[in-house]
Amino acid sequence: MGEAQGAAATVGPRVRVDAWAWAVRLFPTRSAAGAACRAGHVRVNGDRAKPATPVGPGDEVRIRVAGRERLVEVRRTLVKRVGAAVAVECYVDNTPPEPPREEIALLPRRERGAGRPTKRDRREIERLRGY
């Protein structure tokens, strides 16, 4: 099994950032990784990365996924997707811990049976929620 896994985890000097991010399971699909690169959510060593930007061991990759920025350092490059246990060994996650979430402002509750909110009430509620 070691040989088969070694073949799947082909170690190369430099690979495309979209393929690497997908291979180490930072994105669920390769197309999602490419789309994130095109949208400017991926940076390699501080520079915006296109999907074909090469990465190699020692490079710092910043990825914004689901509203959170992850900072990872490339240890090994991969061409093919591998299991989670192997993928974790291919990068060092230097992401700072997420700050504690602020308490969500509790919205004032309407008395039961008070009826439908007026337009003014609705606008107030939307302003509080941040819409």
PDB file of C-alpha atoms in Angstrom:
ATOM      1  CA  MET A   1       0.000   0.000   0.000  1.00  0.00           C
ATOM      2  CA  GLY A   2       2.947   2.321   0.611  1.00  0.00           C
ATOM      3  CA  GLU A   3       3.945   2.205  -3.055  1.00  0.00           C
ATOM      4  CA  ALA A   4       0.436   2.937  -4.290  1.00  0.00           C
ATOM      5  CA  GLN A   5       0.126   5.826  -1.888  1.00  0.00           C
ATOM      6  CA  GLY A   6       3.556   7.078  -2.935  1.00  0.00           C
ATOM      7  CA  ALA A   7       2.422   7.046  -6.567  1.00  0.00           C
ATOM      8  CA  ALA A   8      -0.694   9.040  -5.717  1.00  0.00           C
ATOM      9  CA  ALA A   9       1.342  11.521  -3.705  1.00  0.00           C
ATOM     10  CA  THR A  10       3.782  12.374  -6.453  1.00  0.00           C
ATOM     11  CA  VAL A  11       6.266  14.802  -4.971  1.00  0.00           C
ATOM     12  CA  GLY A  12       7.401  17.436  -7.431  1.00  0.00           C
ATOM     13  CA  PRO A  13       9.331  20.636  -7.077  1.00  0.00           C
ATOM     14  CA  ARG A  14       6.588  23.051  -8.288  1.00  0.00           C
ATOM     15  CA  VAL A  15       2.912  22.535  -9.137  1.00  0.00           C
ATOM     16  CA  ARG A  16      -0.093  24.738  -9.934  1.00  0.00           C
ATOM     17  CA  VAL A  17      -1.564  26.397  -6.855  1.00  0.00           C
ATOM     18  CA  ASP A  18      -5.142  25.410  -7.757  1.00  0.00           C
ATOM     19  CA  ALA A  19      -4.174  21.750  -8.178  1.00  0.00           C
ATOM     20  CA  TRP A  20      -2.156  21.740  -4.956  1.00  0.00           C
ATOM     21  CA  ALA A  21      -4.890  23.421  -2.875  1.00  0.00           C
ATOM     22  CA  TRP A  22      -7.397  20.861  -4.167  1.00  0.00           C
ATOM     23  CA  ALA A  23      -4.992  17.932  -3.665  1.00  0.00           C
ATOM     24  CA  VAL A  24      -4.390  18.803   0.001  1.00  0.00           C
ATOM     25  CA  ARG A  25      -8.142  19.237   0.582  1.00  0.00           C
ATOM     26  CA  LEU A  26      -8.277  22.987   1.138  1.00  0.00           C
ATOM     27  CA  PHE A  27     -11.057  23.118  -1.501  1.00  0.00           C
ATOM     28  CA  PRO A  28     -13.727  20.506  -2.253  1.00  0.00           C
ATOM     29  CA  THR A  29     -13.227  20.680  -6.045  1.00  0.00           C
ATOM     30  CA  ARG A  30     -10.473  21.787  -8.363  1.00  0.00           C
ATOM     31  CA  SER A  31     -12.840  24.169 -10.108  1.00  0.00           C
ATOM     32  CA  ALA A  32     -13.604  25.806  -6.731  1.00  0.00           C
ATOM     33  CA  ALA A  33      -9.862  26.243  -6.177  1.00  0.00           C
ATOM     34  CA  GLY A  34      -9.471  27.823  -9.615  1.00  0.00           C
ATOM     35  CA  ALA A  35     -12.460  30.097  -9.048  1.00  0.00           C
ATOM     36  CA  ALA A  36     -11.000  31.263  -5.728  1.00  0.00           C
ATOM     37  CA  CYS A  37      -7.718  32.085  -7.483  1.00  0.00           C
ATOM     38  CA  ARG A  38      -9.493  34.040 -10.218  1.00  0.00           C
ATOM     39  CA  ALA A  39     -11.521  35.933  -7.589  1.00  0.00           C
ATOM     40  CA  GLY A  40      -8.324  37.000  -5.801  1.00  0.00           C
ATOM     41  CA  HIS A  41      -8.889  34.879  -2.683  1.00  0.00           C
ATOM     42  CA  VAL A  42      -5.538  33.079  -3.008  1.00  0.00           C
ATOM     43  CA  ARG A  43      -2.133  34.677  -2.477  1.00  0.00           C
ATOM     44  CA  VAL A  44       1.275  33.048  -2.833  1.00  0.00           C
ATOM     45  CA  ASN A  45       4.088  34.778  -0.929  1.00  0.00           C
ATOM     46  CA  GLY A  46       1.958  37.923  -0.690  1.00  0.00           C
ATOM     47  CA  ASP A  47       1.112  38.191  -4.405  1.00  0.00           C
ATOM     48  CA  ARG A  48      -2.288  37.458  -5.943  1.00  0.00           C
ATOM     49  CA  ALA A  49      -2.189  34.044  -7.543  1.00  0.00           C
ATOM     50  CA  LYS A  50      -3.702  32.918 -10.807  1.00  0.00           C
ATOM     51  CA  PRO A  51      -4.727  29.249 -10.970  1.00  0.00           C
ATOM     52  CA  ALA A  52      -1.508  28.339 -12.815  1.00  0.00           C
ATOM     53  CA  THR A  53       0.832  30.098 -10.363  1.00  0.00           C
ATOM     54  CA  PRO A  54       3.472  27.548  -9.319  1.00  0.00           C
ATOM     55  CA  VAL A  55       4.014  26.690  -5.656  1.00  0.00           C
ATOM     56  CA  GLY A  56       6.783  24.678  -4.069  1.00  0.00           C
ATOM     57  CA  PRO A  57       8.052  23.709  -0.640  1.00  0.00           C
ATOM     58  CA  GLY A  58       8.589  26.751   1.577  1.00  0.00           C
ATOM     59  CA  ASP A  59       6.009  28.962  -0.158  1.00  0.00           C
ATOM     60  CA  GLU A  60       3.415  30.747   1.974  1.00  0.00           C
ATOM     61  CA  VAL A  61      -0.158  30.454   0.680  1.00  0.00           C
ATOM     62  CA  ARG A  62      -3.019  32.598   2.019  1.00  0.00           C
ATOM     63  CA  ILE A  63      -6.479  31.324   1.174  1.00  0.00           C
ATOM     64  CA  ARG A  64      -9.813  32.917   2.024  1.00  0.00           C
ATOM     65  CA  VAL A  65     -12.407  30.176   2.426  1.00  0.00           C
ATOM     66  CA  ALA A  66     -15.891  30.631   3.880  1.00  0.00           C
ATOM     67  CA  GLY A  67     -15.133  34.139   5.126  1.00  0.00           C
ATOM     68  CA  ARG A  68     -12.028  33.015   7.004  1.00  0.00           C
ATOM     69  CA  GLU A  69      -8.427  33.474   5.924  1.00  0.00           C
ATOM     70  CA  ARG A  70      -6.138  30.464   6.199  1.00  0.00           C
ATOM     71  CA  LEU A  71      -2.359  30.808   6.181  1.00  0.00           C
ATOM     72  CA  VAL A  72      -0.493  27.662   5.173  1.00  0.00           C
ATOM     73  CA  GLU A  73       3.117  26.888   4.324  1.00  0.00           C
ATOM     74  CA  VAL A  74       3.788  24.307   1.620  1.00  0.00           C
ATOM     75  CA  ARG A  75       5.824  21.321   2.835  1.00  0.00           C
ATOM     76  CA  ARG A  76       5.298  18.944  -0.084  1.00  0.00           C
ATOM     77  CA  THR A  77       3.750  19.383  -3.487  1.00  0.00           C
ATOM     78  CA  LEU A  78       1.173  16.965  -4.810  1.00  0.00           C
ATOM     79  CA  VAL A  79      -0.380  16.394  -8.198  1.00  0.00           C
ATOM     80  CA  LYS A  80      -3.138  13.972  -7.213  1.00  0.00           C
ATOM     81  CA  ARG A  81      -5.666  14.265  -4.403  1.00  0.00           C
ATOM     82  CA  VAL A  82      -4.814  12.219  -1.325  1.00  0.00           C
ATOM     83  CA  GLY A  83      -6.500  11.215   1.900  1.00  0.00           C
ATOM     84  CA  ALA A  84      -6.879  13.668   4.743  1.00  0.00           C
ATOM     85  CA  ALA A  85      -4.180  12.008   6.861  1.00  0.00           C
ATOM     86  CA  VAL A  86      -1.594  12.390   4.081  1.00  0.00           C
ATOM     87  CA  ALA A  87      -2.828  15.845   3.054  1.00  0.00           C
ATOM     88  CA  VAL A  88      -2.204  17.302   6.528  1.00  0.00           C
ATOM     89  CA  GLU A  89       1.462  16.301   6.266  1.00  0.00           C
ATOM     90  CA  CYS A  90       1.867  18.335   3.059  1.00  0.00           C
ATOM     91  CA  TYR A  91       1.416  21.742   4.667  1.00  0.00           C
ATOM     92  CA  VAL A  92       1.883  23.579   7.947  1.00  0.00           C
ATOM     93  CA  ASP A  93      -1.244  25.442   9.032  1.00  0.00           C
ATOM     94  CA  ASN A  94      -0.136  28.795  10.501  1.00  0.00           C
ATOM     95  CA  THR A  95      -3.661  30.201  10.638  1.00  0.00           C
ATOM     96  CA  PRO A  96      -4.093  32.353  13.738  1.00  0.00           C
ATOM     97  CA  PRO A  97      -6.877  31.209  16.050  1.00  0.00           C
ATOM     98  CA  GLU A  98     -10.259  32.661  15.228  1.00  0.00           C
ATOM     99  CA  PRO A  99     -11.206  35.523  17.553  1.00  0.00           C
ATOM    100  CA  PRO A 100     -14.216  34.848  19.749  1.00  0.00           C
ATOM    101  CA  ARG A 101     -17.440  35.804  18.053  1.00  0.00           C
ATOM    102  CA  GLU A 102     -19.111  38.897  19.349  1.00  0.00           C
ATOM    103  CA  GLU A 103     -22.387  38.306  21.000  1.00  0.00           C
ATOM    104  CA  ILE A 104     -25.088  38.544  18.405  1.00  0.00           C
ATOM    105  CA  ALA A 105     -27.316  41.465  19.224  1.00  0.00           C
ATOM    106  CA  LEU A 106     -30.574  40.112  20.446  1.00  0.00           C
ATOM    107  CA  LEU A 107     -33.446  41.511  18.474  1.00  0.00           C
ATOM    108  CA  PRO A 108     -36.340  42.873  20.460  1.00  0.00           C
ATOM    109  CA  ARG A 109     -39.147  40.350  20.324  1.00  0.00           C
ATOM    110  CA  ARG A 110     -42.633  41.399  19.431  1.00  0.00           C
ATOM    111  CA  GLU A 111     -45.365  40.508  21.809  1.00  0.00           C
ATOM    112  CA  ARG A 112     -47.237  37.492  20.647  1.00  0.00           C
ATOM    113  CA  GLY A 113     -50.309  38.492  18.709  1.00  0.00           C
ATOM    114  CA  ALA A 114     -49.122  42.072  18.249  1.00  0.00           C
ATOM    115  CA  GLY A 115     -49.622  41.605  14.534  1.00  0.00           C
ATOM    116  CA  ARG A 116     -47.509  42.059  11.516  1.00  0.00           C
ATOM    117  CA  PRO A 117     -44.620  44.576  11.735  1.00  0.00           C
ATOM    118  CA  THR A 118     -45.245  47.911  10.097  1.00  0.00           C
ATOM    119  CA  LYS A 119     -42.990  49.086   7.311  1.00  0.00           C
ATOM    120  CA  ARG A 120     -41.142  51.266   9.814  1.00  0.00           C
ATOM    121  CA  ASP A 121     -40.689  48.298  12.189  1.00  0.00           C
ATOM    122  CA  ARG A 122     -39.450  46.124   9.341  1.00  0.00           C
ATOM    123  CA  ARG A 123     -36.882  48.722   8.296  1.00  0.00           C
ATOM    124  CA  GLU A 124     -35.664  48.979  11.895  1.00  0.00           C
ATOM    125  CA  ILE A 125     -35.317  45.206  12.117  1.00  0.00           C
ATOM    126  CA  GLU A 126     -33.400  45.080   8.832  1.00  0.00           C
ATOM    127  CA  ARG A 127     -31.073  47.859   9.990  1.00  0.00           C
ATOM    128  CA  LEU A 128     -30.345  45.958  13.211  1.00  0.00           C
ATOM    129  CA  ARG A 129     -29.673  42.734  11.330  1.00  0.00           C
ATOM    130  CA  GLY A 130     -27.394  44.526   8.884  1.00  0.00           C
ATOM    131  CA  TYR A 131     -29.330  43.875   5.663  1.00  0.00           C
TER     132      TYR A 131
END
